[in-house]
PDB file of C-alpha atoms in Angstrom:
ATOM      1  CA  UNK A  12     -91.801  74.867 -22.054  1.00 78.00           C
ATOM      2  CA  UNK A  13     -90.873  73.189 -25.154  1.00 90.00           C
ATOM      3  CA  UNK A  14     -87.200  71.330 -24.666  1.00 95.00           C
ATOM      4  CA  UNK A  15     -84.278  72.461 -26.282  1.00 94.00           C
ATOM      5  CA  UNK A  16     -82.670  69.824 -28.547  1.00 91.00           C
ATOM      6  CA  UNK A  17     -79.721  69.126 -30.132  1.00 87.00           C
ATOM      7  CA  UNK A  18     -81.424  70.198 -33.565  1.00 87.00           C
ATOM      8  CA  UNK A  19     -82.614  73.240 -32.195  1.00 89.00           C
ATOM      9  CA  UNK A  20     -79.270  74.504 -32.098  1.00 86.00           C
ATOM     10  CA  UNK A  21     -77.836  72.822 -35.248  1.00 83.00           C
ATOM     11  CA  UNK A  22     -81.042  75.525 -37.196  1.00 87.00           C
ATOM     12  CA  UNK A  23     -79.884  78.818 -34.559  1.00 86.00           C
ATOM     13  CA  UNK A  24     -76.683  78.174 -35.966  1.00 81.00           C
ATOM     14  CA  UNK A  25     -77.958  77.773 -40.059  1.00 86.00           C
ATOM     15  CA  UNK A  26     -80.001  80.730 -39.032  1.00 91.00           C
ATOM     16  CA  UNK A  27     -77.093  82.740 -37.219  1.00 88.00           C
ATOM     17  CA  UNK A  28     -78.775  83.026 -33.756  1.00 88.00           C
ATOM     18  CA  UNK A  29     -76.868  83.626 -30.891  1.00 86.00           C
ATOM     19  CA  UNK A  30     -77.905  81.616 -27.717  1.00 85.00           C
ATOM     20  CA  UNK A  31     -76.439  82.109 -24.154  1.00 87.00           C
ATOM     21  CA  UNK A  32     -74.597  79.102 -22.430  1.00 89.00           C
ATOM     22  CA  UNK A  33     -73.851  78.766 -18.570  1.00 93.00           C
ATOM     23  CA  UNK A  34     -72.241  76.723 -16.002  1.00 94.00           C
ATOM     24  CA  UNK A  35     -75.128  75.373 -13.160  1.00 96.00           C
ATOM     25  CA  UNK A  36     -74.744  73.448 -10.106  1.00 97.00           C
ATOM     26  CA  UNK A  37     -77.420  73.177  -8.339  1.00 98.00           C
ATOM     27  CA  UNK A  38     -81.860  73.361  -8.395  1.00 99.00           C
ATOM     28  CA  UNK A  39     -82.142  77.394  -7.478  1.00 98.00           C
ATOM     29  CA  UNK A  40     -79.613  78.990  -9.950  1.00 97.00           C
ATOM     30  CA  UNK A  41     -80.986  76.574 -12.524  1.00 98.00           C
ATOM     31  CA  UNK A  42     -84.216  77.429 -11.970  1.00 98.00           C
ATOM     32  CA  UNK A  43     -83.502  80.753 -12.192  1.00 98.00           C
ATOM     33  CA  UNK A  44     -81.432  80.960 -15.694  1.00 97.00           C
ATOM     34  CA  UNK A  45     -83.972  79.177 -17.031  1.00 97.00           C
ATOM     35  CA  UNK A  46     -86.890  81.824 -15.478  1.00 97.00           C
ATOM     36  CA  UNK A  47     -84.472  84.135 -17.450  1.00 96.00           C
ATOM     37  CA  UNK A  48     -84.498  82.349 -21.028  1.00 95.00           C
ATOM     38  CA  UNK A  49     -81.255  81.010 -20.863  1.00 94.00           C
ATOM     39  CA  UNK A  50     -82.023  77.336 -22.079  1.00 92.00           C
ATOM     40  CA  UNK A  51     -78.310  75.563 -22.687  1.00 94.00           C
ATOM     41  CA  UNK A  52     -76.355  74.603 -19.227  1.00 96.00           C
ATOM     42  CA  UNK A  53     -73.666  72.773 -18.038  1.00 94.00           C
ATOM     43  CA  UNK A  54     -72.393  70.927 -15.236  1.00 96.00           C
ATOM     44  CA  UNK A  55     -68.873  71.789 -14.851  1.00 92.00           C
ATOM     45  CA  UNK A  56     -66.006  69.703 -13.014  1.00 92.00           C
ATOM     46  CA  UNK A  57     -64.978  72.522 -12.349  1.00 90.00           C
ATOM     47  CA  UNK A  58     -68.114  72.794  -9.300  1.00 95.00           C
ATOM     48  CA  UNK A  59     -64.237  70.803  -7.632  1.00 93.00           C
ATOM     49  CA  UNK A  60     -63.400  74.717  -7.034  1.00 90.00           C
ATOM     50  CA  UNK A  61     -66.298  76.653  -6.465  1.00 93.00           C
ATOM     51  CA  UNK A  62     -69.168  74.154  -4.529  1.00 95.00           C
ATOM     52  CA  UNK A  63     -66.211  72.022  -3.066  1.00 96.00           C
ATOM     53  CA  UNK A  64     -63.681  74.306  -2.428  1.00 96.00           C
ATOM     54  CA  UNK A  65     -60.420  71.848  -3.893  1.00 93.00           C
ATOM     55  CA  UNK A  66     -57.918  73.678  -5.662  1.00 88.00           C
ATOM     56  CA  UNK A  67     -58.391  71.869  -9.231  1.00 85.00           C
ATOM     57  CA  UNK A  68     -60.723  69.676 -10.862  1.00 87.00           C
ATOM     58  CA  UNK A  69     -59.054  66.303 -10.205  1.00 90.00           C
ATOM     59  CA  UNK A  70     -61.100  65.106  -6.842  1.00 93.00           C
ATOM     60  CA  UNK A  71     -64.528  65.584  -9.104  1.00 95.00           C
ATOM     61  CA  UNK A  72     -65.961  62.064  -9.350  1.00 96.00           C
ATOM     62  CA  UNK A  73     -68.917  61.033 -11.751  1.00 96.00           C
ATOM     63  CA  UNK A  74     -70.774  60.383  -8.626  1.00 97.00           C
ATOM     64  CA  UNK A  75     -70.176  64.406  -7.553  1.00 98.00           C
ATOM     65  CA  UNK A  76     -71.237  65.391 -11.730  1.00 98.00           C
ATOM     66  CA  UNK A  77     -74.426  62.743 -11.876  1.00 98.00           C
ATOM     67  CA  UNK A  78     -75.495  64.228  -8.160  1.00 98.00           C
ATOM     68  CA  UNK A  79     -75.136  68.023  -9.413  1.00 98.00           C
ATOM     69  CA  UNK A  80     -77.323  66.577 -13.059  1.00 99.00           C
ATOM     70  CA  UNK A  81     -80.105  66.083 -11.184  1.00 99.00           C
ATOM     71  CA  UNK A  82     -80.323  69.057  -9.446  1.00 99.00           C
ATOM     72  CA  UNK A  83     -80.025  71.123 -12.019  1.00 99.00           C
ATOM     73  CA  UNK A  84     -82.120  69.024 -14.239  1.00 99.00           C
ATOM     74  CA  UNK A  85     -85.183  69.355 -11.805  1.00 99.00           C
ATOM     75  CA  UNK A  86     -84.237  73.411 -11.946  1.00 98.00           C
ATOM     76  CA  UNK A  87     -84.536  73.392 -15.530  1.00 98.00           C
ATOM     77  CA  UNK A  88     -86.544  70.664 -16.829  1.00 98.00           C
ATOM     78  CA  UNK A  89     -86.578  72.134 -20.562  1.00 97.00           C
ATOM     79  CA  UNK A  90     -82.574  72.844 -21.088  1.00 97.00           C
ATOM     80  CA  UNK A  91     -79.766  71.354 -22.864  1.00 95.00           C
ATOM     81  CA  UNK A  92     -77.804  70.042 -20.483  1.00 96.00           C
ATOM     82  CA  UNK A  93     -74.160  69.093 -21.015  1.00 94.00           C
ATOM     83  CA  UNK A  94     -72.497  67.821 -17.685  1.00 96.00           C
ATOM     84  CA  UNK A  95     -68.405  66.528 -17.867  1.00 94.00           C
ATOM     85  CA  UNK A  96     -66.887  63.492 -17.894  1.00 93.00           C
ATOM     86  CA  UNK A  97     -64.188  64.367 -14.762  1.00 91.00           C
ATOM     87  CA  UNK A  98     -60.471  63.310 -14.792  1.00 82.00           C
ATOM     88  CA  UNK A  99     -60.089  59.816 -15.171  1.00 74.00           C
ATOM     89  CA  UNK A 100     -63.563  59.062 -16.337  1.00 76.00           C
ATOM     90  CA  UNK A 101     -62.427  57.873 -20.083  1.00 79.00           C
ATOM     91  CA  UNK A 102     -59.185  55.753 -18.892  1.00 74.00           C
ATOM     92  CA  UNK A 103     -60.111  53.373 -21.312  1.00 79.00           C
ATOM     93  CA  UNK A 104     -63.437  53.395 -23.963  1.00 76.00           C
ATOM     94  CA  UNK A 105     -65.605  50.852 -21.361  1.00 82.00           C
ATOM     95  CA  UNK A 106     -64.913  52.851 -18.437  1.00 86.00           C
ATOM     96  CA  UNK A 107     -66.238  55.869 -20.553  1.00 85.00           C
ATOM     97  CA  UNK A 108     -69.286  54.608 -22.055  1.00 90.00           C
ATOM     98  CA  UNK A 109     -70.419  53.523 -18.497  1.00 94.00           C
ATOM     99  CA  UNK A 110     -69.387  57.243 -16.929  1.00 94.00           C
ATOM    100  CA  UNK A 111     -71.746  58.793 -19.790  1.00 95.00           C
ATOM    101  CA  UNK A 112     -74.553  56.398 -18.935  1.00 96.00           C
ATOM    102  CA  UNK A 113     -74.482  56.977 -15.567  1.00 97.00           C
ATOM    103  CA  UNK A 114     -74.826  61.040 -15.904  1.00 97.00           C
ATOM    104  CA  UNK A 115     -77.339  60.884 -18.908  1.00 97.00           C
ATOM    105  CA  UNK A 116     -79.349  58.803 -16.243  1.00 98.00           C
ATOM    106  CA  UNK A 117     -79.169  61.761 -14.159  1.00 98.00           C
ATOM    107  CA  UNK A 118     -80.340  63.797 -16.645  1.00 98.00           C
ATOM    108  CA  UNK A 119     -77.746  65.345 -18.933  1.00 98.00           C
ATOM    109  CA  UNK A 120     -78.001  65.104 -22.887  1.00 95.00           C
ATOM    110  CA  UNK A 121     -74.749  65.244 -23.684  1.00 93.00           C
ATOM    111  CA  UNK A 122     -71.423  65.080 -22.132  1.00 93.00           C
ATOM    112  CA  UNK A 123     -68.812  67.143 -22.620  1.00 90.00           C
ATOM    113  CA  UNK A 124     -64.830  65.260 -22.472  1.00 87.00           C
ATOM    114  CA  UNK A 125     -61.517  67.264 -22.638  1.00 81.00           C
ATOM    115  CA  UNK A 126     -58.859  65.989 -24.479  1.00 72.00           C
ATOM    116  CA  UNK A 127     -57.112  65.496 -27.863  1.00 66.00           C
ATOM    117  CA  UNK A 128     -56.656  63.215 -30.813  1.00 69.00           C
ATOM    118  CA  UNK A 129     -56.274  60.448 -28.614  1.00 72.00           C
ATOM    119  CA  UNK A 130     -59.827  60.509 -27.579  1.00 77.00           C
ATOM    120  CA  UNK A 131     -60.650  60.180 -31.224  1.00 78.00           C
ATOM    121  CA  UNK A 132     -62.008  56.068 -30.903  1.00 80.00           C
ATOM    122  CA  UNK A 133     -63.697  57.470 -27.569  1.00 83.00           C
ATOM    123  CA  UNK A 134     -65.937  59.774 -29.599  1.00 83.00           C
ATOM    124  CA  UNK A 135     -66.732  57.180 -32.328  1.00 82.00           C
ATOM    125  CA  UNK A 136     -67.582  54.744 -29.325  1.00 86.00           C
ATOM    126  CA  UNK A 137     -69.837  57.002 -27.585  1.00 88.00           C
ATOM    127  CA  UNK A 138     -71.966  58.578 -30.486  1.00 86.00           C
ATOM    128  CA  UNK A 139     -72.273  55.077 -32.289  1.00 86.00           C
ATOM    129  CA  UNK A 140     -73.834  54.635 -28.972  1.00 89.00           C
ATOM    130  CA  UNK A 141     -76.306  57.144 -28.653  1.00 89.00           C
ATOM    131  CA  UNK A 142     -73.973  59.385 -26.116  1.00 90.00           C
ATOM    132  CA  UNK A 143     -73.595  62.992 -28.072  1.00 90.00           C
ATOM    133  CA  UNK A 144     -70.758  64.666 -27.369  1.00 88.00           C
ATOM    134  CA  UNK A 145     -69.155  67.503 -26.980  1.00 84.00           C
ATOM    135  CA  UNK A 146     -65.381  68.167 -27.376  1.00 78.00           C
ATOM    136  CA  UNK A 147     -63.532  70.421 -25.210  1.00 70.00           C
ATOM    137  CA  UNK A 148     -60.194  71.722 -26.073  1.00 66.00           C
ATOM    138  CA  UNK A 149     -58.284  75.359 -25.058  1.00 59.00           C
ATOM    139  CA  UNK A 150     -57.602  75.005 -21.186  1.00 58.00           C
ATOM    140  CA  UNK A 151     -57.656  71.870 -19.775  1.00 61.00           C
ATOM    141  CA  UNK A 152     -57.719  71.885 -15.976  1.00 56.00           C
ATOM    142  CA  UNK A 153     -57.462  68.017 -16.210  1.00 54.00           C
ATOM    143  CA  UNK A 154     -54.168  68.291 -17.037  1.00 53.00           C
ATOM    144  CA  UNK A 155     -52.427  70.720 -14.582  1.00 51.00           C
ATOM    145  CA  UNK A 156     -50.362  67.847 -13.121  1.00 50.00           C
ATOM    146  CA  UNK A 157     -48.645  67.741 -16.518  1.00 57.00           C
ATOM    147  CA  UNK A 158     -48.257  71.071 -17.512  1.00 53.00           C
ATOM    148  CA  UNK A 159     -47.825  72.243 -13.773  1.00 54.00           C
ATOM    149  CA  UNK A 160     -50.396  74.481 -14.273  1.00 53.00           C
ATOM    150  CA  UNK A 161     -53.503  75.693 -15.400  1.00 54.00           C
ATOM    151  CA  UNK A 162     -53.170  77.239 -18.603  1.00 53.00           C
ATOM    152  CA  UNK A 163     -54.533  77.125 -22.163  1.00 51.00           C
ATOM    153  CA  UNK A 164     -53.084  75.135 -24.043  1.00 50.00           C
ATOM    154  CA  UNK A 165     -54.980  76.082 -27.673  1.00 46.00           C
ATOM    155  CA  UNK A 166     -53.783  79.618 -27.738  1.00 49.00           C
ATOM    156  CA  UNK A 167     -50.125  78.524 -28.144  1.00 49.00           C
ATOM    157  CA  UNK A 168     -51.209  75.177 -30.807  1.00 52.00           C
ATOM    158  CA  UNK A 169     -50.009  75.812 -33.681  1.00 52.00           C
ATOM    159  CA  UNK A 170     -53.118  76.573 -36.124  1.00 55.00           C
ATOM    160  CA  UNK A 171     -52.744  73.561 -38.125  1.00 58.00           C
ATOM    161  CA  UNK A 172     -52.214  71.113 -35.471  1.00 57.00           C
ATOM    162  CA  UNK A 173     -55.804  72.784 -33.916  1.00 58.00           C
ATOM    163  CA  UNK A 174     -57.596  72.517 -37.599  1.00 58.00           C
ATOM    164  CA  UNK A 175     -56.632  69.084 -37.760  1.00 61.00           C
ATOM    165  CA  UNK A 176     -57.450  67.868 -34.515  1.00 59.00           C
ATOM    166  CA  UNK A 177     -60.684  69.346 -34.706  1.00 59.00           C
ATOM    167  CA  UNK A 178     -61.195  67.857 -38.197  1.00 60.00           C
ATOM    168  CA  UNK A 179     -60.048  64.625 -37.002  1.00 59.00           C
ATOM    169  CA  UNK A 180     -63.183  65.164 -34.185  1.00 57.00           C
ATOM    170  CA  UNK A 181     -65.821  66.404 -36.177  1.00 57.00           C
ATOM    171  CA  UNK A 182     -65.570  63.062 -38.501  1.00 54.00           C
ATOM    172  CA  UNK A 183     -66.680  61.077 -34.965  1.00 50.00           C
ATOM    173  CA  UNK A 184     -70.011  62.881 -35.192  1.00 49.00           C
ATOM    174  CA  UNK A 185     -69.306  65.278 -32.389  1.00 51.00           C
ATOM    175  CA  UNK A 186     -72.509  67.899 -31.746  1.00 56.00           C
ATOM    176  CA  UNK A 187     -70.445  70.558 -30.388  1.00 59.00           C
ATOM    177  CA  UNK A 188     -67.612  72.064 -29.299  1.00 55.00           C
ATOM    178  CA  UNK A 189     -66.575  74.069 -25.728  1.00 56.00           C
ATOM    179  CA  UNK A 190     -63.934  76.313 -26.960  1.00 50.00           C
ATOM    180  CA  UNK A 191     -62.337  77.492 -23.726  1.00 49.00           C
ATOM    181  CA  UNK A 192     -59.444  80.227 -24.622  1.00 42.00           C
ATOM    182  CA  UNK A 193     -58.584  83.313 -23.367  1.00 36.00           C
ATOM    183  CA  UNK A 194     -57.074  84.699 -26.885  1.00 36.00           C
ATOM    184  CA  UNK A 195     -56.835  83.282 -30.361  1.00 36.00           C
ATOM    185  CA  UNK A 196     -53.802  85.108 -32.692  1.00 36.00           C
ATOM    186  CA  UNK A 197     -55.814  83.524 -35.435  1.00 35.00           C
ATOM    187  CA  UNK A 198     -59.502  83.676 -34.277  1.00 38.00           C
ATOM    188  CA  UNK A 199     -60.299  85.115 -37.430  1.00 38.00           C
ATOM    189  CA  UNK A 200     -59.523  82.093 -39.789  1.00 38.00           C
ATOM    190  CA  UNK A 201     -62.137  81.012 -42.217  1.00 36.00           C
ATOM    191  CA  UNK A 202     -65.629  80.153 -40.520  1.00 34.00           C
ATOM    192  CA  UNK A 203     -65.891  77.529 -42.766  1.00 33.00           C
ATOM    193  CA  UNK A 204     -63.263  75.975 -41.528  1.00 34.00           C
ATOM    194  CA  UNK A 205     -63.455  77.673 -37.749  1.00 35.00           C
ATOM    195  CA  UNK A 206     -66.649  76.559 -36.614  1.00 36.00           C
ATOM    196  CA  UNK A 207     -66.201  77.712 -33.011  1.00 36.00           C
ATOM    197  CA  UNK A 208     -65.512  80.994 -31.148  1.00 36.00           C
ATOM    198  CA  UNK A 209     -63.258  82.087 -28.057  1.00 34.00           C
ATOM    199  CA  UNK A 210     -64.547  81.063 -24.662  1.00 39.00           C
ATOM    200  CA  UNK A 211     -67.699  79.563 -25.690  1.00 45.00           C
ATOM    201  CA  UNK A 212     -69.457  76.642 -27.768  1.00 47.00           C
ATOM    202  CA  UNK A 213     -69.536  76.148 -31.354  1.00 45.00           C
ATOM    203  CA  UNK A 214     -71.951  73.374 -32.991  1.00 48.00           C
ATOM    204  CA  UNK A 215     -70.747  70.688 -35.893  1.00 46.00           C
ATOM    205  CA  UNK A 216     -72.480  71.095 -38.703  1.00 40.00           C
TER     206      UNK A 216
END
């Protein structure tokens, strides 16, 4: 099977084609979304709650994301496969360069990092580097220590602070973006500014 690329997705997206996008932990259930077309998957730190059985995302380690790349990479040789960076694996731009390395290695193509503006010089960094990346805003399980819980944070930004952080993002050559929100009040804003959609992934142009 022919891999899916980056620029694969950039043309379903000129062309308006949907594709399907799913969270994968291990060989089987890789193996068998990708028996069943689906050919975009990600490695979630969020495997902390569901393989692990923790009650957030926070005791992830890159070790625990690179281990679960590799199984689902031998599942599904041909994806796209995004895997996180987990909490505290871009504490400063080195330490996140090194994290991305070390699951590309074990097979992702792209990593996926939740934050905000401040991870602006991160982006730059890791792109200028060869790392693609996507951006992940909406609910951030990352921070439930600060907020106190898990909630999404994107449905109550105000629109222009969301527009601008995402414009701020997309100028650091991001790929894509994993748009994690329950409900938008202004989902419908221009698509050629809005270039994502609810609970899902949207690609830079």
């Amino acid at each position: 099977m022919k891999p899916t690329t980056i620029s694969l997705l950039q043309k379903c997206k000129q062309e308006k084609r949907r594709f399907a996008t799913i969270t994968a932990y291990d060989y089987s259930f890789a193996k068998l979304f990708a028996e069943e077309g689906i050919n975009v998957m990600l490695v979630g730190d969020s495997l902390g709650m569901t393989v692990q059985g923790h009650d957030s995302t926070l005791p992830v380690t890159v070790e625990d994301i690179a281990y679960h790349t590799r199984a689902v990479r031998r599942g599904a040789p041909a994806c796209l496969l995004l895997s996180d960076l987990p909490f505290y694996g871009l504490r400063h731009a080195g330490a996140g360069f090194d994290n991305a390395a070390a699951v590309m290695r074990a097979g992702a193509n792209m990593v996926k990092i939740e934050g905000g503006a401040w991870l602006v010089e991160t982006v730059r960094m890791l792109t200028e580097r060869a790392v693609p990346v996507c951006g992940h805003l909406g609910l951030t399980p990352q921070s439930v220590n600060i907020f106190g819980v898990t909630r999404c944070r994107a449905a109550v930004m105000p629109r222009r602070r969301c527009l601008t952080m995402l414009s701020r993002w997309k100028r650091r050559a991001h790929s894509c973006w994993c748009w994690n929100v329950y409900r938008l009040s202004w989902q419908n804003a221009s698509p050629t500014r809005c270039l994502f959609r609810s609970s899902g992934l949207g690609l830079a142009t």
